[in-house]
mmCIF file of C-alpha atoms in Angstrom:
data_model
loop_
_atom_site.group_PDB
_atom_site.id
_atom_site.type_symbol
_atom_site.label_atom_id
_atom_site.label_comp_id
_atom_site.label_asym_id
_atom_site.label_seq_id
_atom_site.Cartn_x
_atom_site.Cartn_y
_atom_site.Cartn_z
ATOM 1 C CA MET A 1142 -38.256 56.372 -20.504
ATOM 2 C CA SER A 1143 -35.809 54.307 -22.524
ATOM 3 C CA GLU A 1144 -32.110 54.913 -22.626
ATOM 4 C CA GLY A 1145 -32.257 56.295 -26.207
ATOM 5 C CA GLN A 1146 -34.190 59.248 -24.930
ATOM 6 C CA HIS A 1147 -31.452 60.348 -22.492
ATOM 7 C CA HIS A 1148 -28.059 61.920 -22.773
ATOM 8 C CA ILE A 1149 -25.537 60.916 -20.090
ATOM 9 C CA LEU A 1150 -22.987 63.540 -19.607
ATOM 10 C CA SER A 1151 -19.777 63.216 -17.571
ATOM 11 C CA VAL A 1152 -18.637 66.801 -16.782
ATOM 12 C CA LEU A 1153 -15.302 67.435 -15.044
ATOM 13 C CA VAL A 1154 -15.420 70.759 -13.176
ATOM 14 C CA GLU A 1155 -13.370 72.663 -10.666
ATOM 15 C CA ASN A 1156 -14.038 71.562 -7.097
ATOM 16 C CA LYS A 1157 -15.131 75.054 -5.885
ATOM 17 C CA PHE A 1158 -18.012 76.557 -4.028
ATOM 18 C CA GLY A 1159 -20.909 77.466 -6.295
ATOM 19 C CA VAL A 1160 -20.052 75.464 -9.361
ATOM 20 C CA LEU A 1161 -22.970 73.052 -8.830
ATOM 21 C CA SER A 1162 -25.285 76.072 -8.623
ATOM 22 C CA ARG A 1163 -23.782 77.570 -11.847
ATOM 23 C CA VAL A 1164 -24.277 74.332 -13.775
ATOM 24 C CA SER A 1165 -27.804 73.489 -12.568
ATOM 25 C CA GLY A 1166 -28.773 77.199 -13.050
ATOM 26 C CA LEU A 1167 -27.644 76.984 -16.647
ATOM 27 C CA PHE A 1168 -29.980 74.066 -17.263
ATOM 28 C CA ALA A 1169 -32.815 75.806 -15.515
ATOM 29 C CA ARG A 1170 -32.388 79.045 -17.487
ATOM 30 C CA ARG A 1171 -32.376 77.083 -20.828
ATOM 31 C CA GLY A 1172 -35.333 74.926 -19.898
ATOM 32 C CA PHE A 1173 -33.386 71.605 -20.063
ATOM 33 C CA ASN A 1174 -34.889 68.881 -17.904
ATOM 34 C CA ILE A 1175 -32.371 67.153 -15.647
ATOM 35 C CA VAL A 1176 -33.441 63.550 -15.016
ATOM 36 C CA SER A 1177 -30.571 62.908 -12.479
ATOM 37 C CA LEU A 1178 -27.448 64.658 -11.232
ATOM 38 C CA ALA A 1179 -24.791 63.094 -9.093
ATOM 39 C CA VAL A 1180 -21.577 65.007 -8.032
ATOM 40 C CA SER A 1181 -18.521 63.951 -6.055
ATOM 41 C CA PRO A 1182 -14.808 64.776 -5.855
ATOM 42 C CA THR A 1183 -12.525 62.916 -8.154
ATOM 43 C CA GLU A 1184 -9.226 61.199 -7.386
ATOM 44 C CA ASP A 1185 -7.648 64.735 -7.811
ATOM 45 C CA GLU A 1186 -9.207 66.961 -4.976
ATOM 46 C CA ARG A 1187 -9.015 69.966 -7.253
ATOM 47 C CA PHE A 1188 -11.843 68.552 -9.526
ATOM 48 C CA SER A 1189 -15.257 67.121 -9.120
ATOM 49 C CA ARG A 1190 -17.133 64.931 -11.625
ATOM 50 C CA MET A 1191 -20.814 65.486 -12.386
ATOM 51 C CA THR A 1192 -22.835 62.832 -13.985
ATOM 52 C CA ILE A 1193 -25.850 64.596 -15.540
ATOM 53 C CA VAL A 1194 -28.670 62.656 -17.204
ATOM 54 C CA VAL A 1195 -30.800 64.922 -19.348
ATOM 55 C CA ASP A 1196 -34.009 64.376 -21.335
ATOM 56 C CA ALA A 1197 -32.901 64.312 -25.022
ATOM 57 C CA GLU A 1198 -36.138 65.837 -26.274
ATOM 58 C CA SER A 1199 -35.836 68.975 -24.020
ATOM 59 C CA ALA A 1200 -32.119 69.371 -24.524
ATOM 60 C CA PRO A 1201 -30.262 68.840 -27.867
ATOM 61 C CA LEU A 1202 -26.813 67.496 -27.019
ATOM 62 C CA GLU A 1203 -24.848 70.135 -29.141
ATOM 63 C CA GLN A 1204 -26.743 72.967 -27.451
ATOM 64 C CA ILE A 1205 -26.098 71.553 -23.920
ATOM 65 C CA THR A 1206 -22.356 71.156 -24.550
ATOM 66 C CA LYS A 1207 -21.986 74.584 -26.143
ATOM 67 C CA GLN A 1208 -23.605 76.181 -23.046
ATOM 68 C CA LEU A 1209 -21.586 74.079 -20.602
ATOM 69 C CA ASN A 1210 -18.312 74.948 -22.334
ATOM 70 C CA LYS A 1211 -19.022 78.627 -21.770
ATOM 71 C CA LEU A 1212 -18.906 78.107 -17.987
ATOM 72 C CA ILE A 1213 -15.307 78.751 -16.647
ATOM 73 C CA PRO A 1214 -15.272 76.033 -13.970
ATOM 74 C CA VAL A 1215 -16.112 73.313 -16.580
ATOM 75 C CA ILE A 1216 -12.880 71.474 -17.512
ATOM 76 C CA LYS A 1217 -14.074 68.657 -19.710
ATOM 77 C CA ILE A 1218 -17.374 67.239 -21.111
ATOM 78 C CA ALA A 1219 -17.984 63.729 -22.397
ATOM 79 C CA GLU A 1220 -21.157 61.995 -23.424
ATOM 80 C CA LEU A 1221 -21.245 58.409 -22.264
ATOM 81 C CA ALA A 1222 -23.134 55.873 -24.479
ATOM 82 C CA PRO A 1223 -24.854 53.307 -22.280
ATOM 83 C CA ASP A 1224 -23.081 50.526 -24.173
ATOM 84 C CA GLN A 1225 -19.765 52.093 -23.659
ATOM 85 C CA ALA A 1226 -20.155 53.041 -19.955
ATOM 86 C CA VAL A 1227 -20.410 51.375 -16.507
ATOM 87 C CA GLU A 1228 -23.513 52.819 -14.855
ATOM 88 C CA ARG A 1229 -24.691 52.428 -11.346
ATOM 89 C CA GLU A 1230 -27.344 53.851 -9.106
ATOM 90 C CA LEU A 1231 -28.258 53.193 -5.441
ATOM 91 C CA MET A 1232 -31.797 52.854 -4.203
ATOM 92 C CA LEU A 1233 -33.211 52.693 -0.707
ATOM 93 C CA VAL A 1234 -36.735 51.475 -0.430
ATOM 94 C CA THR A 1235 -39.044 50.916 2.530
ATOM 95 C CA VAL A 1236 -41.688 48.290 1.850
ATOM 96 C CA LYS A 1237 -44.525 47.030 3.991
ATOM 97 C CA ALA A 1238 -43.588 43.531 5.419
ATOM 98 C CA THR A 1239 -46.179 41.519 7.197
ATOM 99 C CA PRO A 1240 -44.805 38.518 8.957
ATOM 100 C CA GLU A 1241 -46.204 36.386 6.072
ATOM 101 C CA ALA A 1242 -44.434 38.475 3.502
ATOM 102 C CA ARG A 1243 -41.024 38.826 5.112
ATOM 103 C CA SER A 1244 -39.628 35.612 3.634
ATOM 104 C CA GLN A 1245 -40.750 36.500 0.064
ATOM 105 C CA ILE A 1246 -39.213 40.031 0.396
ATOM 106 C CA THR A 1247 -35.989 38.595 1.812
ATOM 107 C CA GLU A 1248 -35.826 36.142 -1.054
ATOM 108 C CA LEU A 1249 -36.448 38.817 -3.557
ATOM 109 C CA ALA A 1250 -33.716 40.979 -2.061
ATOM 110 C CA SER A 1251 -31.376 37.971 -2.411
ATOM 111 C CA ILE A 1252 -32.140 37.552 -6.064
ATOM 112 C CA PHE A 1253 -31.284 41.186 -6.676
ATOM 113 C CA GLN A 1254 -28.080 41.050 -4.506
ATOM 114 C CA ALA A 1255 -29.792 43.713 -2.258
ATOM 115 C CA ARG A 1256 -29.245 44.255 1.410
ATOM 116 C CA ILE A 1257 -31.848 44.573 4.136
ATOM 117 C CA ASP A 1258 -30.579 47.673 6.017
ATOM 118 C CA ASP A 1259 -33.504 47.888 8.600
ATOM 119 C CA VAL A 1260 -36.372 45.888 9.918
ATOM 120 C CA GLY A 1261 -39.441 47.256 11.763
ATOM 121 C CA HIS A 1262 -42.613 45.637 13.148
ATOM 122 C CA ASP A 1263 -44.355 46.007 9.828
ATOM 123 C CA ALA A 1264 -41.861 47.325 7.293
ATOM 124 C CA MET A 1265 -38.287 46.594 5.922
ATOM 125 C CA THR A 1266 -35.815 49.047 4.290
ATOM 126 C CA ILE A 1267 -33.755 47.530 1.419
ATOM 127 C CA GLN A 1268 -30.634 48.893 -0.181
ATOM 128 C CA VAL A 1269 -29.792 47.925 -3.867
ATOM 129 C CA ALA A 1270 -27.263 49.014 -6.311
ATOM 130 C CA GLY A 1271 -27.124 48.381 -9.972
ATOM 131 C CA THR A 1272 -28.196 49.638 -13.324
ATOM 132 C CA PRO A 1273 -31.318 51.729 -13.585
ATOM 133 C CA ASP A 1274 -33.100 48.876 -15.257
ATOM 134 C CA LYS A 1275 -32.265 46.462 -12.403
ATOM 135 C CA LEU A 1276 -33.646 49.074 -9.909
ATOM 136 C CA ASP A 1277 -36.841 49.527 -12.030
ATOM 137 C CA ALA A 1278 -37.337 45.727 -12.134
ATOM 138 C CA MET A 1279 -36.987 45.452 -8.255
ATOM 139 C CA THR A 1280 -39.388 48.367 -7.747
ATOM 140 C CA ASP A 1281 -42.000 46.703 -9.938
ATOM 141 C CA LEU A 1282 -41.613 43.451 -7.958
ATOM 142 C CA LEU A 1283 -41.840 45.235 -4.612
ATOM 143 C CA THR A 1284 -44.860 47.388 -5.556
ATOM 144 C CA PRO A 1285 -47.461 44.647 -4.821
ATOM 145 C CA PHE A 1286 -46.154 44.534 -1.093
ATOM 146 C CA GLY A 1287 -46.707 48.312 -0.638
ATOM 147 C CA ILE A 1288 -43.904 50.751 -1.089
ATOM 148 C CA VAL A 1289 -43.779 53.159 1.785
ATOM 149 C CA GLU A 1290 -40.817 55.343 0.767
ATOM 150 C CA LEU A 1291 -38.361 55.214 -2.124
ATOM 151 C CA GLN A 1292 -35.213 57.265 -2.826
ATOM 152 C CA ARG A 1293 -32.683 56.812 -5.675
ATOM 153 C CA THR A 1294 -29.286 58.544 -5.818
ATOM 154 C CA GLY A 1295 -29.247 59.274 -9.556
ATOM 155 C CA ARG A 1296 -26.853 57.690 -11.899
ATOM 156 C CA ILE A 1297 -23.034 57.687 -11.797
ATOM 157 C CA ALA A 1298 -21.025 56.421 -14.787
ATOM 158 C CA LEU A 1299 -17.534 56.028 -16.069
ATOM 159 C CA PRO A 1300 -16.400 55.030 -19.456
ATOM 160 C CA LYS A 1301 -15.743 51.235 -19.995
ATOM 161 C CA LEU A 1302 -12.004 50.422 -20.175
ATOM 162 C CA ALA A 1303 -10.527 49.631 -23.533
ATOM 163 C CA ARG A 1304 -9.417 46.097 -23.949
ATOM 164 C CA GLN A 1305 -6.659 44.759 -26.088
ATOM 165 C CA PRO A 1306 -7.745 42.086 -28.553
ATOM 166 C CA ALA A 1307 -6.642 38.569 -27.498
ATOM 167 C CA LYS A 1308 -3.255 37.755 -28.992
ATOM 168 C CA LEU A 1309 -3.169 34.522 -31.001
ATOM 169 C CA ARG A 1310 -0.320 32.219 -30.261
ATOM 170 C CA ALA A 1311 1.233 30.057 -32.884
ATOM 171 C CA VAL A 1312 0.238 26.414 -32.277
ATOM 172 C CA ARG A 1313 2.393 23.643 -33.533
ATOM 173 C CA SER A 1314 0.517 21.781 -36.244
ATOM 174 C CA ARG A 1315 0.033 18.086 -35.898
ATOM 175 C CA PRO A 1316 0.105 15.630 -38.783
ATOM 176 C CA ALA A 1317 -3.446 14.718 -39.745
ATOM 177 C CA GLN A 1318 -4.627 11.376 -38.270
ATOM 178 C CA THR A 1319 -6.075 8.952 -40.598
ATOM 179 C CA LEU A 1320 -9.457 7.379 -39.808
ATOM 180 C CA ALA A 1321 -9.626 3.660 -39.889
#
């Protein structure tokens, strides 16, 4: 599914027991499909941040935000446009690795800046972090070797930082040189 068919919501909530259940229950009751959900405490231990990726077709953004705003533990909701956010996901994948295929898999892991976390007699477990597109590409390239197990964390995202435009400095002008 392409990025345009998803909403990425960053939801700041109170860091209390049962908040995750209330938010996910809201989505279930309304029939909104959650593509991924990641939750962790923020820099302020009173709050947690939820990154919720929802299917745009099953859940109109306005309806989702109105419903979320009704929940008392929800402090703030922001939609993150993919081009204005830094997104990451973590994937662990165990792939069949015959002795002949190990060097190819190791090289592939190197290209994707992945890490080999475990090696068995006939399989390897690889850890890779990156954008969802990067993880999809690595999955496609590992599939011919035989994927044994695969687990992805779900997306986390923060807004990109605003940058100041470059300041122009006055440059002393030189007299034009004449060509001979």
